[in-house]
Short mmCIF file of C-alpha atoms and ligand atoms in Angstrom, two decimals:
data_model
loop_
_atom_site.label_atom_id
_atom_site.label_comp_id
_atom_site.label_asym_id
_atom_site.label_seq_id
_atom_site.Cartn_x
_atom_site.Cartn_y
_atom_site.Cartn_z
CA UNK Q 1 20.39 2.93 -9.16
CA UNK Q 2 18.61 5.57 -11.08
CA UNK Q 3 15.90 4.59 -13.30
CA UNK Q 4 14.41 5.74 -16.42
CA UNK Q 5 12.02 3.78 -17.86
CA UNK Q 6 9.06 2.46 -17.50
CA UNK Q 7 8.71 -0.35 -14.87
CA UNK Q 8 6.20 -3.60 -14.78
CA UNK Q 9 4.52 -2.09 -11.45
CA UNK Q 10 3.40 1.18 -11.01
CA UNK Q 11 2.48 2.44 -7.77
CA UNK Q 12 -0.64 5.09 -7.64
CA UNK Q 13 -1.06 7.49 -4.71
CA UNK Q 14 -0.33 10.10 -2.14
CA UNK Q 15 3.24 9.86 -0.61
CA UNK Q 16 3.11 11.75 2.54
CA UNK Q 17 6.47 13.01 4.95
CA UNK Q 18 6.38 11.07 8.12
CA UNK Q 19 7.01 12.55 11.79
CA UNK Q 20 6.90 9.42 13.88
CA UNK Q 21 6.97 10.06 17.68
CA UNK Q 22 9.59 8.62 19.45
CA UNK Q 23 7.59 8.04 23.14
CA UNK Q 24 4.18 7.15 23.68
CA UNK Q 25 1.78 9.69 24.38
CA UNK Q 26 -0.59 12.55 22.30
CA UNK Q 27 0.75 14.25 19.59
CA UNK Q 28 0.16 17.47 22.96
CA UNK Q 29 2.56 15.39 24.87
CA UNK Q 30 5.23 13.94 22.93
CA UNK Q 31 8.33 16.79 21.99
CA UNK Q 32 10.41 14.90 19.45
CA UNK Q 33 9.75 13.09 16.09
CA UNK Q 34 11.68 11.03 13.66
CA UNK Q 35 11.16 12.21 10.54
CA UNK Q 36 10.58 9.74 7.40
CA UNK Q 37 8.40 8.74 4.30
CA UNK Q 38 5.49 7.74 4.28
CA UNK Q 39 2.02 7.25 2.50
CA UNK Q 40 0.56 4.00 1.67
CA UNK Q 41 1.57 3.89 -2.55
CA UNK Q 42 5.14 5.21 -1.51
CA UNK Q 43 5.55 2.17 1.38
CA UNK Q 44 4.59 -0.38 -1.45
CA UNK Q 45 6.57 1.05 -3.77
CA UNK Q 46 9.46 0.80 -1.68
CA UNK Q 47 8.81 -2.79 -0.33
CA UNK Q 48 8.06 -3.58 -4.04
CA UNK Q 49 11.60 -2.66 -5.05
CA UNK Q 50 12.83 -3.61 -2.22
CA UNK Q 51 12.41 -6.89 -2.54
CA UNK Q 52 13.34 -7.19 -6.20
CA UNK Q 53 10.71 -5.42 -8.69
CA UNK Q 54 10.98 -2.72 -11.00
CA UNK Q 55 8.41 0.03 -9.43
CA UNK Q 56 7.45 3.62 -10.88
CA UNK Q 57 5.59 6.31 -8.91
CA UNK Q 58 2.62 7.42 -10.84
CA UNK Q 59 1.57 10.87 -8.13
CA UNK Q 60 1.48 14.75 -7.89
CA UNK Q 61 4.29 16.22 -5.42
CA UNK Q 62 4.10 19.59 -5.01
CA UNK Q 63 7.04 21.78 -5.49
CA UNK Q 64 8.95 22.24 -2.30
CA UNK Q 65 11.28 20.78 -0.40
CA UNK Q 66 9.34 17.40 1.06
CA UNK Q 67 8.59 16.97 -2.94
CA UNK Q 68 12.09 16.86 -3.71
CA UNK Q 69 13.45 15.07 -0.54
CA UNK Q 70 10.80 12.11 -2.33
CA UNK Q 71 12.26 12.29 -5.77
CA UNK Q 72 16.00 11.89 -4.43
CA UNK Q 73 14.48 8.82 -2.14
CA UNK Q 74 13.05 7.03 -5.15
CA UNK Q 75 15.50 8.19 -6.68
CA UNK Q 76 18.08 6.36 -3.92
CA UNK Q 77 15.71 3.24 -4.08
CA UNK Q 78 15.79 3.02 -7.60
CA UNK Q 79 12.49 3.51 -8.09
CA UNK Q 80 10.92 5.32 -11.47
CA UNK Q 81 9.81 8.84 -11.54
CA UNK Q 82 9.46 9.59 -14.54
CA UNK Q 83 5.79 9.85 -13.98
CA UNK Q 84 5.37 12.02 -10.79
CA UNK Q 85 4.13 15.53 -11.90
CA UNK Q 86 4.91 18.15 -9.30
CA UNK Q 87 2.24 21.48 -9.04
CA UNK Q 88 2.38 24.60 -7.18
CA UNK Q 89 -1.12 24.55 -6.94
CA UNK Q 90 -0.90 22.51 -3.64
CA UNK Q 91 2.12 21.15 -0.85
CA UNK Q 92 3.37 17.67 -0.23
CA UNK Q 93 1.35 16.34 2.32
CA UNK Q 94 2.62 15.43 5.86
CA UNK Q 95 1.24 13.27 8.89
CA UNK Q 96 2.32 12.38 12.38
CA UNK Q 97 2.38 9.27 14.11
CA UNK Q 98 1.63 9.12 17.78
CA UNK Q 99 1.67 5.73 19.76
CA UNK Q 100 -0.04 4.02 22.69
CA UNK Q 101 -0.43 0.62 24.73
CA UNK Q 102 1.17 -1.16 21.16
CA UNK Q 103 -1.05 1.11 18.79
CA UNK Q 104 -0.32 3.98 16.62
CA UNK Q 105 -2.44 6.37 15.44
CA UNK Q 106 -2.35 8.66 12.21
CA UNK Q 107 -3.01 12.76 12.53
CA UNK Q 108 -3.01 14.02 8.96
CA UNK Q 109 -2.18 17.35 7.06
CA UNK Q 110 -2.80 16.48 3.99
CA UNK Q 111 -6.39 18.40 2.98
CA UNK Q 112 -5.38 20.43 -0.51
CA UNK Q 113 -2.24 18.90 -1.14
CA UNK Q 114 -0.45 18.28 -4.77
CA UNK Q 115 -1.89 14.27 -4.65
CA UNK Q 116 -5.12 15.35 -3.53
CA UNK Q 117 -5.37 17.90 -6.95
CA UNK Q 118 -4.81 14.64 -9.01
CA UNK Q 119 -7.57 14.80 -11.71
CA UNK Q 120 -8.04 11.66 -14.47
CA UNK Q 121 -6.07 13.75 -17.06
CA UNK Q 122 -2.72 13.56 -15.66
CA UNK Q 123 -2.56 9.86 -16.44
CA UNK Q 124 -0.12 8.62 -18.29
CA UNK Q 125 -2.75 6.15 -20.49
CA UNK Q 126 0.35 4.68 -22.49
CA UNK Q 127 2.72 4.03 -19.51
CA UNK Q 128 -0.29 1.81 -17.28
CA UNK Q 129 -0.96 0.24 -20.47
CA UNK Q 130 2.54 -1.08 -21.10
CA UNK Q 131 3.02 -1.81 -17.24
CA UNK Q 132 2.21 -5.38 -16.30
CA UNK Q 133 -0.02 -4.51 -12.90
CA UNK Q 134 -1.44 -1.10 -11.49
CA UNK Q 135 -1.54 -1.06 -8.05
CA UNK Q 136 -4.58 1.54 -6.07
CA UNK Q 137 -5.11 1.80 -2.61
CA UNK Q 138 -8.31 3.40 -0.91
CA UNK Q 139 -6.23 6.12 0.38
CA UNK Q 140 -6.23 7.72 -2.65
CA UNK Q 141 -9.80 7.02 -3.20
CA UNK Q 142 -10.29 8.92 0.03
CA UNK Q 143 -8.43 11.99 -0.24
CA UNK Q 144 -10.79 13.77 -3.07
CA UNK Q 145 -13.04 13.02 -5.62
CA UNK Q 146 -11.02 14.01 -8.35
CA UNK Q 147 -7.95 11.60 -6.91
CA UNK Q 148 -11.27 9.05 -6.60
CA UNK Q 149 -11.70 9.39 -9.97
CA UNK Q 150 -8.30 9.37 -11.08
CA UNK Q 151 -8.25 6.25 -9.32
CA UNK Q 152 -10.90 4.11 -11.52
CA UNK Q 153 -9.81 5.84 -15.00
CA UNK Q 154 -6.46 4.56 -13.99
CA UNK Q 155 -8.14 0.87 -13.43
CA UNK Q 156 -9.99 1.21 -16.66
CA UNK Q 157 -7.10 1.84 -18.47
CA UNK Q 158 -5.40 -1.13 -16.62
CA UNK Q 159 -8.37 -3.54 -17.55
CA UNK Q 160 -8.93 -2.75 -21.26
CA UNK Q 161 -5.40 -3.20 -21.72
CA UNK Q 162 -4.87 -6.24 -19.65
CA UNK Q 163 -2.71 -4.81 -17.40
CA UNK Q 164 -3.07 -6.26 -13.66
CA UNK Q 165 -4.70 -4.66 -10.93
CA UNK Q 166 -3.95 -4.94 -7.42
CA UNK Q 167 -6.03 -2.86 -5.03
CA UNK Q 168 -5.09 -2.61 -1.15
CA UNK Q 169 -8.75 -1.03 0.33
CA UNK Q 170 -6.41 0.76 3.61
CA UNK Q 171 -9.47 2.22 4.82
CA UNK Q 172 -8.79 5.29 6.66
CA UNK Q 173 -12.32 6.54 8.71
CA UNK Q 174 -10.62 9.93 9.04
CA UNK Q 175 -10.64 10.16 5.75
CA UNK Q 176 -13.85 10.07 4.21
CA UNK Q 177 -17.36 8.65 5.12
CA UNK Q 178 -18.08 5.60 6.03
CA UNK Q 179 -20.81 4.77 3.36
CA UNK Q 180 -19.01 6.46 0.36
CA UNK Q 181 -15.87 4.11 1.42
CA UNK Q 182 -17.92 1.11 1.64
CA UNK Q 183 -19.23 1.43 -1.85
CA UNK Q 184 -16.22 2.87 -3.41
CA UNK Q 185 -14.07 0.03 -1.98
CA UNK Q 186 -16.64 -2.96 -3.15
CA UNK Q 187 -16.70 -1.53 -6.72
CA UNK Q 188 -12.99 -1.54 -6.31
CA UNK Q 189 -12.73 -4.84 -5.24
CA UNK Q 190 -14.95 -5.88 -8.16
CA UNK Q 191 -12.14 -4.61 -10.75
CA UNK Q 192 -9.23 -6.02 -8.95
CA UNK Q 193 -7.15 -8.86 -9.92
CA UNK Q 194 -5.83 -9.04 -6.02
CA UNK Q 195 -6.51 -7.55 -3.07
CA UNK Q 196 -5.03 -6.92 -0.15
CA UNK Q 197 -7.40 -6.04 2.61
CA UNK Q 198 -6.56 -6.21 6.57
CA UNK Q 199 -9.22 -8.42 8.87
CA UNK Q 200 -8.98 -5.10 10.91
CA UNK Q 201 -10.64 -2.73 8.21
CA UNK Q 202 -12.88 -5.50 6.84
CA UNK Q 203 -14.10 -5.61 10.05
CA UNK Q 204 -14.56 -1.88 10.18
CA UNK Q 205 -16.27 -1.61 6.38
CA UNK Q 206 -18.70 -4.82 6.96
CA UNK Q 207 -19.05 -5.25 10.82
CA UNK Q 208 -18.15 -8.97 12.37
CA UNK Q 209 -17.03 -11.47 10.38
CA UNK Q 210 -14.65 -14.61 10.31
CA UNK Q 211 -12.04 -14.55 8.33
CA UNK Q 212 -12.78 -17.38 6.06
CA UNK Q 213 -15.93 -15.63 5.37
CA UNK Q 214 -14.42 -12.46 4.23
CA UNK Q 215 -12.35 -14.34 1.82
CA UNK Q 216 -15.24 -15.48 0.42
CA UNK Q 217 -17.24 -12.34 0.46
CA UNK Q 218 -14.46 -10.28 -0.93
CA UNK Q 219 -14.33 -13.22 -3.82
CA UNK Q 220 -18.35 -13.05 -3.97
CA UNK Q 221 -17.67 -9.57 -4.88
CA UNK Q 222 -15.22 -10.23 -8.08
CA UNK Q 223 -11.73 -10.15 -6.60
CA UNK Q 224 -9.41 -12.93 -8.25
CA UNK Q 225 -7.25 -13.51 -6.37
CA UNK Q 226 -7.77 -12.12 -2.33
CA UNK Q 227 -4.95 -11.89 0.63
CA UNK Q 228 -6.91 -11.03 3.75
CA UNK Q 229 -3.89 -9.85 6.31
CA UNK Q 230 -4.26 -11.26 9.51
CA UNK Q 231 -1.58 -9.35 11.09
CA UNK Q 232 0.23 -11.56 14.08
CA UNK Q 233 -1.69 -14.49 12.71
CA UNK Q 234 -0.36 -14.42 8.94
CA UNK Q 235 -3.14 -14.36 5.87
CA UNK Q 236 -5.59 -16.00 4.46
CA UNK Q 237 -4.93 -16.69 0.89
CA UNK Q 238 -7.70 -17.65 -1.98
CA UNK Q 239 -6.15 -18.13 -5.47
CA UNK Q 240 -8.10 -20.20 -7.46
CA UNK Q 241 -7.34 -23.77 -5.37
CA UNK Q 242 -9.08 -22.97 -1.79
CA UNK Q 243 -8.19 -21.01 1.36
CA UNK Q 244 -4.74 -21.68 2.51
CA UNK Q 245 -3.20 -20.14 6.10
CA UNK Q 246 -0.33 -18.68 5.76
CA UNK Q 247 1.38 -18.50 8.89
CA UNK Q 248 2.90 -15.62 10.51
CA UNK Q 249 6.69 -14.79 10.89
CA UNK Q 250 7.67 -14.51 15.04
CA UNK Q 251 8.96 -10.92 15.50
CA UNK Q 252 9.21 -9.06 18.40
CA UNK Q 253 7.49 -6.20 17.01
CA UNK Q 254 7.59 -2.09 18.05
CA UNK Q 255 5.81 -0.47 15.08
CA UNK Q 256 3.72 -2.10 12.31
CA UNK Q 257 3.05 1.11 10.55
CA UNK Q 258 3.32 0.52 7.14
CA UNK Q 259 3.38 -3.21 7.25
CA UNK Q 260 0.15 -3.76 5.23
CA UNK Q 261 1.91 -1.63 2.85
CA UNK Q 262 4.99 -3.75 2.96
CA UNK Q 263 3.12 -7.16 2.65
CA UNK Q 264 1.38 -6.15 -0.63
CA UNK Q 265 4.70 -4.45 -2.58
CA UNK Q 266 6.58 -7.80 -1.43
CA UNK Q 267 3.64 -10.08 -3.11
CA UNK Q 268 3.35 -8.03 -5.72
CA UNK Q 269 7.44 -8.00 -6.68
CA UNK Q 270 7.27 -11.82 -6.05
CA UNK Q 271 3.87 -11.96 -8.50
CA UNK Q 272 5.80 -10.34 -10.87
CA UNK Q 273 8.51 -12.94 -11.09
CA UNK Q 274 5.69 -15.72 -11.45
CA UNK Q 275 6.08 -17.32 -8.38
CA UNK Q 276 3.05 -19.40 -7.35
CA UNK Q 277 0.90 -17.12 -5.06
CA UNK Q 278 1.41 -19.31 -1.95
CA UNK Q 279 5.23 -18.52 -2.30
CA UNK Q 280 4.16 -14.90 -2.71
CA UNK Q 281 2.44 -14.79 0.79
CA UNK Q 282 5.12 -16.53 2.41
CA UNK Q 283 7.93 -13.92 0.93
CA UNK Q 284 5.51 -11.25 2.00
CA UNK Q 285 4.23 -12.48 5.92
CA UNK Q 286 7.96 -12.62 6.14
CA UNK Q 287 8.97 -9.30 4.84
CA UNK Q 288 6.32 -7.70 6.72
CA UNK Q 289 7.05 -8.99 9.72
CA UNK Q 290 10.65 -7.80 9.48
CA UNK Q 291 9.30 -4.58 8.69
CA UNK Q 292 7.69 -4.07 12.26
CA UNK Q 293 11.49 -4.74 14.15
CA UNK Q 294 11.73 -0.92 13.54
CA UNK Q 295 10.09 2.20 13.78
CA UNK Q 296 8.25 4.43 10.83
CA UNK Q 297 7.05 2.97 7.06
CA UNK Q 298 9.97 2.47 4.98
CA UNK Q 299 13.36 2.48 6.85
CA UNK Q 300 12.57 -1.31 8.03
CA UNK Q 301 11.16 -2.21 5.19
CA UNK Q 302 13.37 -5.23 4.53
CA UNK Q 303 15.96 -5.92 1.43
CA UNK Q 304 15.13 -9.11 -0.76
CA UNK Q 305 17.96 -10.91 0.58
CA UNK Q 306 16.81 -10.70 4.11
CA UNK Q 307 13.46 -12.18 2.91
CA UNK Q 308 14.71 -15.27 1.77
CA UNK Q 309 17.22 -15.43 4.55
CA UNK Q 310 13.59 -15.39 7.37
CA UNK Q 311 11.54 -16.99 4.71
CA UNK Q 312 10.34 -20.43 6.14
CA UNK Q 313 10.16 -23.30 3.93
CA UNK Q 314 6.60 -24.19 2.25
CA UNK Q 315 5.16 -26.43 0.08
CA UNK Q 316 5.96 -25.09 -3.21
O1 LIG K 1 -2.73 6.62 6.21
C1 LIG K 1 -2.32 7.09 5.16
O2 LIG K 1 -3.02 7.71 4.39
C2 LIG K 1 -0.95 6.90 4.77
O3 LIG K 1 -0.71 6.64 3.65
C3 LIG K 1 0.09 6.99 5.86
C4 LIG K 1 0.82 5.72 6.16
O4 LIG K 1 2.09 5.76 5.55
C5 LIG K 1 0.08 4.49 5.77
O5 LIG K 1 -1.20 4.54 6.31
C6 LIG K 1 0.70 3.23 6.27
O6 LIG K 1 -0.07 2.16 5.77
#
């Protein structure tokens, strides 16, 4: 399924190489690793495609063997890269995955990599302006300025050409400060078409709050449309008519890394085809639920088909 042109999405950010360990313990305890793909624009990319869009990379891989082992996966997933620059002037970037009591935590090598050298120049200004949504995450906002900066010339480009922007704020505290996220991920927020934050980092960025009222803050602060991911308890979704629940799909669950990820490329793919965006979270509680029945970001991310086949039935 190779693919050549360019695609309605297009997917900014760092992909990383995944080592996910395969028994609990620290990364000074645990001796063997799966190895995958990872990094938060790749996982929605995949998902995206996954579950029925047409999806380019927009990144900077660097030139060794991780870089290509991405191209020939995008490649495999049908996914565009026909805007991925690769430079020698830094690696792919890799992180490991350690697990405990149900929770995973992220150890990164990643500081000077290819992504992280992105600078507002490399964009392709013509392809995001012919592309029918843009999709940013805070991870690339957090792993350099320059990548920052990359980030919101990309959305301006988006904006004055009326190109959609989705923005997933995947606040990472190891990777930058606390205050320069915060601020970073409101203007962000304020540029966005939808978001797709997690009650867990919302919590993190703006201390306690319920739910309902992060909906409304995040809508106070210029989102259109806002998904707040609830994780075992579904999203909260505000589109214009209210805040609907959208329930969560019953899985038994061993790894939701990645499943953020997940949710937002399946809304996004289902956005794309017009659906109404109640239908949209349903297809993507759904597909990220199924996405947690295995371990690491993308191999359980779930095909279309077995979305609709889990999908429960809804009002629209
Ligand atoms: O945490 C990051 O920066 C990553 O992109 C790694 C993971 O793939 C991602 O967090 C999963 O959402």
């Amino acid at each position: 399924m190779a693919a050549t042109s360019i695609k309605s999405i297009i997917s900014l950010g760092e992909p990383l190489i995944e080592l996910s360990a395969t028994d609990e313990g620290t990364l000074d305890t645990v001796s063997s690793f799966i190895t995958g793909f990872g990094g938060d624009a790749s996982n929605f990319a995949v998902a995206a495609r996954r579950a029925g869009g047409d999806v380019s990379m927009l990144t900077q891989i660097g030139q060794d063997p991780f870089g290509d082992a991405f191209l020939n996966m995008w490649a495999k997933e049908g996914i565009d890269t026909s805007l991925v620059k690769r430079s020698a002037a830094g690696p792919t970037g890799i992180y490991f995955i350690s697990r405990n009591s149900g929770s995973h935590y992220f150890t990164y090598y990643r500081s000077g990599s290819a992504a992280s050298l992105m600078t507002p120049d490399l964009l392709p200004e013509v392809s995001i302006r012919e592309a029918r949504l843009l999709h940013v995450t805070g991870v690339t906002q957090g792993i350099s300025d320059s990548a920052c900066e990359t980030s919101f010339a990309a959305m301006d480009i988006a904006r004055q050409a009326g190109t959609l922007i989705s923005y997933d704020p995947n606040y990472r505290p190891a990777l930058w400060p606390m205050e320069k996220a915060v601020s970073v991920i409101e203007e962000s927020v304020s540029r966005a078409d939808i978001i797709f934050p997690s009650m867990e980092e919302t919590e993190m960025l703006f201390g306690s709050i319920e739910p309902e009222a992060a909906v409304r803050k995040y809508l106070e602060l210029g989102a259109g449309t806002v998904v707040l991911k609830l994780g075992t308890h579904g999203a909260l979704l505000a589109s214009g008519d209210g805040i609907k629940r959208i329930p969560a799909m019953r899985v038994n669950a061993v790894d939701a890394s990645g499943a953020g990820d997940t949710f937002a490329g399946s809304f996004a793919a289902a956005y794309m085809e017009n659906r109404p965006p109640e239908w949209c979270a349903r297809f993507a509680v759904t597909a990220a639920g199924l996405s947690t029945t295995g371990f690491g970001c993308v191999t359980p991310i779930p095909a279309r088909k077995d979305i609709l086949s889990h999908m429960a039935p809804g009002p629209d």
